PDB file of C-alpha atoms in Angstrom:
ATOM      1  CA  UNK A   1       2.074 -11.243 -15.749  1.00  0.00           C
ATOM      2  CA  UNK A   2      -0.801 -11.954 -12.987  1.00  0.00           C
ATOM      3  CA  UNK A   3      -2.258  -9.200 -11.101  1.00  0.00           C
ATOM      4  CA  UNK A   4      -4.378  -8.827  -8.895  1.00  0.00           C
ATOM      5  CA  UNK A   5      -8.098  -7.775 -10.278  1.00  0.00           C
ATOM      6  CA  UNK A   6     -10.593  -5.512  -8.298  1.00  0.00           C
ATOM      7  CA  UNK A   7     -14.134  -4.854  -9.306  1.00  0.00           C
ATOM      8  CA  UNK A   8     -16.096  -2.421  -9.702  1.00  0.00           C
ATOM      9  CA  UNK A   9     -13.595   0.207 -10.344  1.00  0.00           C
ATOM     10  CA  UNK A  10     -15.829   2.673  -9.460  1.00  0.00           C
ATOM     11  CA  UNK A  11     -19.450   2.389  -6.744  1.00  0.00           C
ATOM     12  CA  UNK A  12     -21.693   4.643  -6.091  1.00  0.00           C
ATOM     13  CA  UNK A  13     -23.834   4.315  -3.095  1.00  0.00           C
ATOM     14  CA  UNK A  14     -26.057   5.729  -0.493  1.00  0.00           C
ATOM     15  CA  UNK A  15     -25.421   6.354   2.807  1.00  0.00           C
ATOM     16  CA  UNK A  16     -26.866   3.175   4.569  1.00  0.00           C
ATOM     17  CA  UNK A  17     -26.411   0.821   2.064  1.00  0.00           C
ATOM     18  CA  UNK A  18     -24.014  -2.187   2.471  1.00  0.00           C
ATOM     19  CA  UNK A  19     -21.151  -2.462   0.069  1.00  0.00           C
ATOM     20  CA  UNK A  20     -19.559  -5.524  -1.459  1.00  0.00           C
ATOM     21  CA  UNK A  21     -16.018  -4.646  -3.155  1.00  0.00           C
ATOM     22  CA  UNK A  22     -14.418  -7.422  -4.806  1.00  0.00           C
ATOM     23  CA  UNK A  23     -11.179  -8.713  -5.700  1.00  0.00           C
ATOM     24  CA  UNK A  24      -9.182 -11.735  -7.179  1.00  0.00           C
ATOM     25  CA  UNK A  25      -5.742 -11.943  -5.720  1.00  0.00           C
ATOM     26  CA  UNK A  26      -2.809 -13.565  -7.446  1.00  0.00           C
ATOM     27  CA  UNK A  27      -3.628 -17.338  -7.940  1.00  0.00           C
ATOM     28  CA  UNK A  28      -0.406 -18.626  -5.627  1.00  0.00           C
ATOM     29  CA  UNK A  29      -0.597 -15.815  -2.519  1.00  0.00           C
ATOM     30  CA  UNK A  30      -1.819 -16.841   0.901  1.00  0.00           C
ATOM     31  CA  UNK A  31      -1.828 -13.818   2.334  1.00  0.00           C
ATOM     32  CA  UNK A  32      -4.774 -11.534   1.367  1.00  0.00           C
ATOM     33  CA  UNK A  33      -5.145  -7.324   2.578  1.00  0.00           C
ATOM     34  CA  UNK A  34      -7.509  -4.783   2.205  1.00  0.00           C
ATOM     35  CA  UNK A  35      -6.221  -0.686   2.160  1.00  0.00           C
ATOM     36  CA  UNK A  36      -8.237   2.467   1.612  1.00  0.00           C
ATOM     37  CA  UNK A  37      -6.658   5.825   0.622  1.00  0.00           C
ATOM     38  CA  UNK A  38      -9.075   9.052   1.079  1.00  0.00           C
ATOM     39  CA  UNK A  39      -8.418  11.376  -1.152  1.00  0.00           C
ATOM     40  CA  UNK A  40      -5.505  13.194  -1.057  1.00  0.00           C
ATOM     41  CA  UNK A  41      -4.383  10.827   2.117  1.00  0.00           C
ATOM     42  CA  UNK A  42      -2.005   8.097   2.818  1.00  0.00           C
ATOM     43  CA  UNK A  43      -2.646   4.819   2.324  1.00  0.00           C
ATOM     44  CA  UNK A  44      -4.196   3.444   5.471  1.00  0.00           C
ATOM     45  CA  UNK A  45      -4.098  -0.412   6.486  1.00  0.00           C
ATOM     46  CA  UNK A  46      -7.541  -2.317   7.338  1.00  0.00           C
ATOM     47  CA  UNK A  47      -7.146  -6.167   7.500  1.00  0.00           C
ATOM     48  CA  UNK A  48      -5.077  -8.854   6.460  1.00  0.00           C
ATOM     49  CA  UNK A  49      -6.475 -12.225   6.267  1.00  0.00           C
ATOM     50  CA  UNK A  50      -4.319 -15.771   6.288  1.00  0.00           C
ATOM     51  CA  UNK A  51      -6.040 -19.222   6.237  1.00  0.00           C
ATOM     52  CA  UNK A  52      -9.174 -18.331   6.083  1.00  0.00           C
ATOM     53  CA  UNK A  53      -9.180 -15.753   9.584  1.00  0.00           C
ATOM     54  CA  UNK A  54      -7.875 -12.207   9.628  1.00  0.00           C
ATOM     55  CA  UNK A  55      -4.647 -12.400  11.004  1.00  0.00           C
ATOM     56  CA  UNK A  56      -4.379  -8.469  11.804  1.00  0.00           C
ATOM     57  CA  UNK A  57      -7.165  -5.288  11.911  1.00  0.00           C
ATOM     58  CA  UNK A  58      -6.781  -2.187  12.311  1.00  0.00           C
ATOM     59  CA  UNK A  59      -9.239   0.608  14.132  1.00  0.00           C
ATOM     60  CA  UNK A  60     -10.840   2.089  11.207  1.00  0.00           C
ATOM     61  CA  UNK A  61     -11.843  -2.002  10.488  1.00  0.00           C
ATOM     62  CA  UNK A  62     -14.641  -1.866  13.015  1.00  0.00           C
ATOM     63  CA  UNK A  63     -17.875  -3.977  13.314  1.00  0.00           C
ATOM     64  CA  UNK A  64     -19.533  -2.139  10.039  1.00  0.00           C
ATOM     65  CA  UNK A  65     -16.680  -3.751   8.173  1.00  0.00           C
ATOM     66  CA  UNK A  66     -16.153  -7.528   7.162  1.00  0.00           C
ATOM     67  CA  UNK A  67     -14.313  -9.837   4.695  1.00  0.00           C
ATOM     68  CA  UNK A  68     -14.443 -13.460   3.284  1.00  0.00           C
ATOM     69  CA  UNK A  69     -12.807 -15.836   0.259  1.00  0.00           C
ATOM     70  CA  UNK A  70     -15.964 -16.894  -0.732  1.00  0.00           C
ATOM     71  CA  UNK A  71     -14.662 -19.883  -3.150  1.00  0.00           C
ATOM     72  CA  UNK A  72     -11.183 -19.986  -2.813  1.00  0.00           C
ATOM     73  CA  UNK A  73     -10.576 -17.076  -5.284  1.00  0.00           C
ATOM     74  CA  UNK A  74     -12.388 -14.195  -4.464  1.00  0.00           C
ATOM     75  CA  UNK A  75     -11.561 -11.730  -1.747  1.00  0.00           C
ATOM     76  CA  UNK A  76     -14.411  -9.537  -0.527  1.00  0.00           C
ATOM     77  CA  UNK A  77     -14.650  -6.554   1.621  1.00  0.00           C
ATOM     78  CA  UNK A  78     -18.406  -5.883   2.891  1.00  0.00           C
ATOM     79  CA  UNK A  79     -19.245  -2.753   4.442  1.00  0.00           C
ATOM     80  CA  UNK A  80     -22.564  -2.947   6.175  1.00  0.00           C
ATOM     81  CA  UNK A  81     -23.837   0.775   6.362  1.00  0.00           C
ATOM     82  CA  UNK A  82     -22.075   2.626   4.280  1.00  0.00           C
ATOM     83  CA  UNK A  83     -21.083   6.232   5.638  1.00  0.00           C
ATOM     84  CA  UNK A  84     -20.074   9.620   3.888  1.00  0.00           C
ATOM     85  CA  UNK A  85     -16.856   9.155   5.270  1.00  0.00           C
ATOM     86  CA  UNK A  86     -16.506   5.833   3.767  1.00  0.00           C
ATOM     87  CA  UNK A  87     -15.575   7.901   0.570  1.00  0.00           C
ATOM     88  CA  UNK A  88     -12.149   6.087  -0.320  1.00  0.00           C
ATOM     89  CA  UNK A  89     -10.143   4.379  -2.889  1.00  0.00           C
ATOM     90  CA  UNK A  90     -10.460   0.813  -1.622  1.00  0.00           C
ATOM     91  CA  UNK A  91      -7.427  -1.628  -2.690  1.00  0.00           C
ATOM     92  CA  UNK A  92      -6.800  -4.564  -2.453  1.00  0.00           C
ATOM     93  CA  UNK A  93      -3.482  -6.769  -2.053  1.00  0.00           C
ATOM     94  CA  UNK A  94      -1.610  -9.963  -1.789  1.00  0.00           C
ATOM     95  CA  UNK A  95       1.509 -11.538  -1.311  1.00  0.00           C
ATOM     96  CA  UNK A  96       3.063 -14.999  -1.495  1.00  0.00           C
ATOM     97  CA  UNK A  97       4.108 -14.823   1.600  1.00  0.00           C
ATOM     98  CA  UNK A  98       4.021 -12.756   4.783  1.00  0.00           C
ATOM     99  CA  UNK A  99       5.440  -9.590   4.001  1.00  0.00           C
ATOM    100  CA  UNK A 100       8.605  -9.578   6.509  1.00  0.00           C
ATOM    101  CA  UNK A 101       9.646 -11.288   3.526  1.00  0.00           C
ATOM    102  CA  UNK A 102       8.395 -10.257   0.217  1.00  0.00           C
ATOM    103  CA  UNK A 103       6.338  -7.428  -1.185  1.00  0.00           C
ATOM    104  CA  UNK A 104       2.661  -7.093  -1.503  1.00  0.00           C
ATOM    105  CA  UNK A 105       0.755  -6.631  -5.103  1.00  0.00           C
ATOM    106  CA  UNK A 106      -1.860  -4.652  -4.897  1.00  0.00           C
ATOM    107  CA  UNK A 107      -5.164  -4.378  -7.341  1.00  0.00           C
ATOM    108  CA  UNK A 108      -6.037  -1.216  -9.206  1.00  0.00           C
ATOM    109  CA  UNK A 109      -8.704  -0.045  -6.692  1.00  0.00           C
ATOM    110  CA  UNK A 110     -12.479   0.666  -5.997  1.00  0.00           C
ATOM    111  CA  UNK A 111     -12.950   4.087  -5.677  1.00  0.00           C
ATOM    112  CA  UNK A 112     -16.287   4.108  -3.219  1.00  0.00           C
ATOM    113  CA  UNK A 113     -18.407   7.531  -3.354  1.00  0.00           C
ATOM    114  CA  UNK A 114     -21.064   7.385  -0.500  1.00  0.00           C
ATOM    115  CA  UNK A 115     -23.408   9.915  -1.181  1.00  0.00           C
TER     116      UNK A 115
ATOM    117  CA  UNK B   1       2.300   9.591  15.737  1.00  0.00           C
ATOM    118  CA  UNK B   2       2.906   8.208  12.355  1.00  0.00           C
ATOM    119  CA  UNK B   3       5.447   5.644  11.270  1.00  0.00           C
ATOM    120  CA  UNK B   4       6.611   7.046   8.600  1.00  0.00           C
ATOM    121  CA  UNK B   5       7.081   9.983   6.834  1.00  0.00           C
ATOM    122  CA  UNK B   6       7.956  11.141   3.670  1.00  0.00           C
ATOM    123  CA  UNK B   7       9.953  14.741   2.396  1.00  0.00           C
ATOM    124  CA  UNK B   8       9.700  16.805   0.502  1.00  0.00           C
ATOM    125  CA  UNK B   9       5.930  16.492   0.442  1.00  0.00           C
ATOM    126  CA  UNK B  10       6.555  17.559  -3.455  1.00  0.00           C
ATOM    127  CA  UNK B  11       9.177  17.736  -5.555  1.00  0.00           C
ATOM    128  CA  UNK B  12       8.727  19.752  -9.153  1.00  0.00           C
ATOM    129  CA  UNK B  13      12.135  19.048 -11.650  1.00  0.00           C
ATOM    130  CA  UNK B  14      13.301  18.859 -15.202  1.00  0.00           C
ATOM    131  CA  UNK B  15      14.049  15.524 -17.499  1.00  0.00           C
ATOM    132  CA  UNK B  16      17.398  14.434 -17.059  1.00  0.00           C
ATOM    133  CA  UNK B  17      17.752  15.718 -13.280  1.00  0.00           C
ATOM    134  CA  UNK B  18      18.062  13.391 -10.363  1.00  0.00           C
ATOM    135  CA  UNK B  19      14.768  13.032  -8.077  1.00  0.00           C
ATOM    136  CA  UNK B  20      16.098  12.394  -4.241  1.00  0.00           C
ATOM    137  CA  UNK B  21      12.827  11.472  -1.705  1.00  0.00           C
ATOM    138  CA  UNK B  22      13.414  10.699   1.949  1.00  0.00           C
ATOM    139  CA  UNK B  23      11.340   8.899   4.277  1.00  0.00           C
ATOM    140  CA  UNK B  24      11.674   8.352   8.238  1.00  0.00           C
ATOM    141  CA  UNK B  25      10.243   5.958  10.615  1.00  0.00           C
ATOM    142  CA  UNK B  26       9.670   5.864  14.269  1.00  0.00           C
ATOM    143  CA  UNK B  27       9.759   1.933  15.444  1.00  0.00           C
ATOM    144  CA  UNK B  28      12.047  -0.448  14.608  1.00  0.00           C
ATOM    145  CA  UNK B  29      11.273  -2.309  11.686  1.00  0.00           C
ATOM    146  CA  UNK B  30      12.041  -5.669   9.509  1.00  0.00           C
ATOM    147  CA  UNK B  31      11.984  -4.108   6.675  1.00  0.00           C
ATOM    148  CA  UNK B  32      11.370  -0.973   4.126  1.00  0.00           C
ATOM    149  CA  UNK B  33       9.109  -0.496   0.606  1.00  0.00           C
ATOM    150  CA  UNK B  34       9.287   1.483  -1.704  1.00  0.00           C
ATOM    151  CA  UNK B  35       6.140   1.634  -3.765  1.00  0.00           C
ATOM    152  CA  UNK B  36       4.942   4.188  -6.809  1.00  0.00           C
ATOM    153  CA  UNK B  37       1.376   5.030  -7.532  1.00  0.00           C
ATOM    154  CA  UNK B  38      -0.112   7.013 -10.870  1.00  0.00           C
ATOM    155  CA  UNK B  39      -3.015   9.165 -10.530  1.00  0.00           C
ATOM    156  CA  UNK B  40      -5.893   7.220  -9.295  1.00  0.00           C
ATOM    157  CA  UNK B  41      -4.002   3.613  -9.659  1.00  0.00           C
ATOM    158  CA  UNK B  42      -2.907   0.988  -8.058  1.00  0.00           C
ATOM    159  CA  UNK B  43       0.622   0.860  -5.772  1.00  0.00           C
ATOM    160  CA  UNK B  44       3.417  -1.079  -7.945  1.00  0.00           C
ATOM    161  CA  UNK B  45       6.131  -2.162  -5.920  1.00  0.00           C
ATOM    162  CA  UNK B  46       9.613  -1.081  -6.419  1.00  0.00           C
ATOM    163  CA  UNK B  47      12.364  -2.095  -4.048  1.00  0.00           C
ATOM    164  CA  UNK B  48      12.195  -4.168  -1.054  1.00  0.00           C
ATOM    165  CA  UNK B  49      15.455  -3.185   1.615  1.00  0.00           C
ATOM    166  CA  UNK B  50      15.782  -5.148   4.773  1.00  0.00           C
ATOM    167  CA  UNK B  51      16.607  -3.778   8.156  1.00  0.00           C
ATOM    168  CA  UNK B  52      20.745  -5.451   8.017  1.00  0.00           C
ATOM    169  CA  UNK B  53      20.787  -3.647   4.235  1.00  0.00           C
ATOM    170  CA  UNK B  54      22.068  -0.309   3.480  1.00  0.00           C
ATOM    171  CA  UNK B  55      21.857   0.229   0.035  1.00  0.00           C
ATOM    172  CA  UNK B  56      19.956  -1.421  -3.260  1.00  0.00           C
ATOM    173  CA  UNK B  57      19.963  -0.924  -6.770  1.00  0.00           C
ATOM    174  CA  UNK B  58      17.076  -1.735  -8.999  1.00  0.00           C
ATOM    175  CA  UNK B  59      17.712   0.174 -12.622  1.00  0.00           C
ATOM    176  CA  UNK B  60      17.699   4.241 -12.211  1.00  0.00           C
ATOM    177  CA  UNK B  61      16.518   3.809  -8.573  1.00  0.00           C
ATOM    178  CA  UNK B  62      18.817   3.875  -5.728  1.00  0.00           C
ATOM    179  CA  UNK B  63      17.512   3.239  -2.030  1.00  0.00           C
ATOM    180  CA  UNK B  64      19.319   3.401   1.449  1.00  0.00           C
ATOM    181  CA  UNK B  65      18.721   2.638   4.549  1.00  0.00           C
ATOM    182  CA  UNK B  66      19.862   4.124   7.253  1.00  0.00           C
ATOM    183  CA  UNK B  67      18.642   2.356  10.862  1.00  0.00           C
ATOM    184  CA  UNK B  68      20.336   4.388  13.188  1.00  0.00           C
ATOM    185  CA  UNK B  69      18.802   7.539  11.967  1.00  0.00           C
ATOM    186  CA  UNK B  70      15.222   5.471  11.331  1.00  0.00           C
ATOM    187  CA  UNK B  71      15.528   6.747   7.612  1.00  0.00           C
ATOM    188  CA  UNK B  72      15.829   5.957   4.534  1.00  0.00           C
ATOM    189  CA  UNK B  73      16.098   7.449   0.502  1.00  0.00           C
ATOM    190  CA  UNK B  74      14.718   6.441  -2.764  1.00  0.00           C
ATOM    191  CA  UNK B  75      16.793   8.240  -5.429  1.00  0.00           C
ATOM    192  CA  UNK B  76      15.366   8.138  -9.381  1.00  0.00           C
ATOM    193  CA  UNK B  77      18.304   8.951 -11.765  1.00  0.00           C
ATOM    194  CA  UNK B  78      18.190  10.620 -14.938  1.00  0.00           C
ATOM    195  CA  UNK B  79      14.405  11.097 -14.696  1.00  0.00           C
ATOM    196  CA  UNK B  80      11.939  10.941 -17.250  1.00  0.00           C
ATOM    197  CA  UNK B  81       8.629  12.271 -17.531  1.00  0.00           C
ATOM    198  CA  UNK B  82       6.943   9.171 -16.898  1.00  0.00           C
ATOM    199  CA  UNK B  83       8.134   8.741 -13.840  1.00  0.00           C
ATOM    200  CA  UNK B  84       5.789  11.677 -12.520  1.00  0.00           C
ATOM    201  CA  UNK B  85       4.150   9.527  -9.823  1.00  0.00           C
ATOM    202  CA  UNK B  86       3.648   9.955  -6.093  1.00  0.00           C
ATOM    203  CA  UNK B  87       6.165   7.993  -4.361  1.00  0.00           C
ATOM    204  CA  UNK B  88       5.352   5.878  -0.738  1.00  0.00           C
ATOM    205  CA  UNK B  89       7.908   4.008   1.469  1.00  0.00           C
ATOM    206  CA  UNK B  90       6.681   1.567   3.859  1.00  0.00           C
ATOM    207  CA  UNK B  91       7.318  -0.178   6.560  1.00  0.00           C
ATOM    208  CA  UNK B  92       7.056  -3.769   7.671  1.00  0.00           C
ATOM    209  CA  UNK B  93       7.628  -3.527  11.806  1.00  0.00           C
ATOM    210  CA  UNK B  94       9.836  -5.855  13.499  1.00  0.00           C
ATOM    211  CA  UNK B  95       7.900  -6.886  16.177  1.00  0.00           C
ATOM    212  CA  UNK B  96       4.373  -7.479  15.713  1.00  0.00           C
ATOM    213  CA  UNK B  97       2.376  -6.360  12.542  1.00  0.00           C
ATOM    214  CA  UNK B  98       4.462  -9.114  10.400  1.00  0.00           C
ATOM    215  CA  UNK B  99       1.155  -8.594   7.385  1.00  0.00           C
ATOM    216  CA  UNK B 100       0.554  -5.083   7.174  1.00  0.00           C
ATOM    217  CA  UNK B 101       2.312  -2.095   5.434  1.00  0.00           C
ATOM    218  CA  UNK B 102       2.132   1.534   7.520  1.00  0.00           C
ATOM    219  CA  UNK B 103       2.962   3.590   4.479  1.00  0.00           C
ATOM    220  CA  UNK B 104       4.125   7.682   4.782  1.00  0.00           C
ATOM    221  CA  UNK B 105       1.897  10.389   3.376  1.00  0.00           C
ATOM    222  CA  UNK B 106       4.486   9.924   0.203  1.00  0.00           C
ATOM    223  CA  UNK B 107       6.123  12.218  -1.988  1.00  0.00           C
ATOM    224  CA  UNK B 108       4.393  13.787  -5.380  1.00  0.00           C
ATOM    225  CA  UNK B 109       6.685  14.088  -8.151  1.00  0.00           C
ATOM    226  CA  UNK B 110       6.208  16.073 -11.296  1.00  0.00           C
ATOM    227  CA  UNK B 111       9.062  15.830 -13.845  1.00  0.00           C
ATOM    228  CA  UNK B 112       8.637  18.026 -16.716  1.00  0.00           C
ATOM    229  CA  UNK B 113       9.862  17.464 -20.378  1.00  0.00           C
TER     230      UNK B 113
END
């Protein structure tokens, strides 16, 4: 059954570093998002990305935070300076279509420790 | 103010018992999602209900949806200890936000053998 892949499952990194999570959504989806749970927390929305632009952002996706499709299969999530309260589970997700309409598959995670 | 929310926050019951979790919402939305997560794992989807639905069926699980109240239920039947899982609904909103999931603070269940 296809999935969607994440690597690494687990990063460690120092406070000021920039962070490159990865993923590789299901082959067919179009529509690409990026969600980080703090421990213990809900699951919190940070971008969705369509045709090659983020089609929606939220607040906590601010101008330390950016993401790309590289080559058509990868997904990325960069975080330019990482800080302590960057400490999440980072997961990715995709869909085949938008998701008025169907339900989003989601990776097994990054779990990001800023130290 | 949060979209949605999920009760109880835990729920602790025997194999074999029925597992009831709630979940309310403030705006309207297009539709309601039911999704399950392990310990540390990914989200697996469950059941998908629409805003003109009321009820679904998937296997043991049982959701409703109630729009005039802004709520809805997930219900697990005859529950087995591998369903001990925290349990998320979200929502899809109807107006605006078509791509992103809000989900509740969820529901942690523990089913013992």
């Amino acid at each position: 059954e296809p999935e969607v892949t994440q690597t690494p499952s687990h990063q460690v990194t120092q406070m000021g570093q920039e962070v490159i999570l990865r993923c590789v959504p299901i082959s067919n989806h179009l529509y690409f998002y990026w969600y980080r749970q703090i421990l213990g927390q809900k699951v919190e929305f940070l971008v969705s990305f369509y045709n090659n632009e983020i089609s929606e952002k939220s607040e906590i996706f601010d101008d330390q935070f950016s993401v790309e499709r590289p080559d058509g299969s990868n997904f990325t999530l960069k975080i330019r300076s990482t800080k302590l309260e960057d400490s999440a589970m980072y997961f990715c997700a995709s869909s085949q279509i938008e998701l008025r309409d169907t339900e989003a598959f989601f990776g097994q995670g990054t779990r990001l420790t800023v130290v | 103010s949060q979209q949605g929310e999920e009760d109880p926050q835990a729920l602790s019951i025997q194999e074999g018992e029925n597992a009831t979790m709630n979940c309310s919402y403030k705006t309207s939305i297009n539709n309601l999602q039911w999704y399950r997560q392990n310990s540390g794992r990914g989200l697996v989807h469950l059941i998908l209900i629409r805003s003109n639905e009321r009820e679904k069926h998937s296997g043991r699980l049982r959701v409703t949806l109630d729009t005039s109240k802004k709520s809805s239920s997930l219900l697990i039947t005859a529950s087995r200890a591998a369903d001990t899982a925290s349990y998320f609904c979200a929502t899809v909103l109807f107006s605006g936000g078509y791509n992103k999931l809000i989900f509740g603070a969820g529901t942690r269940l523990a089913v013992h053998p």
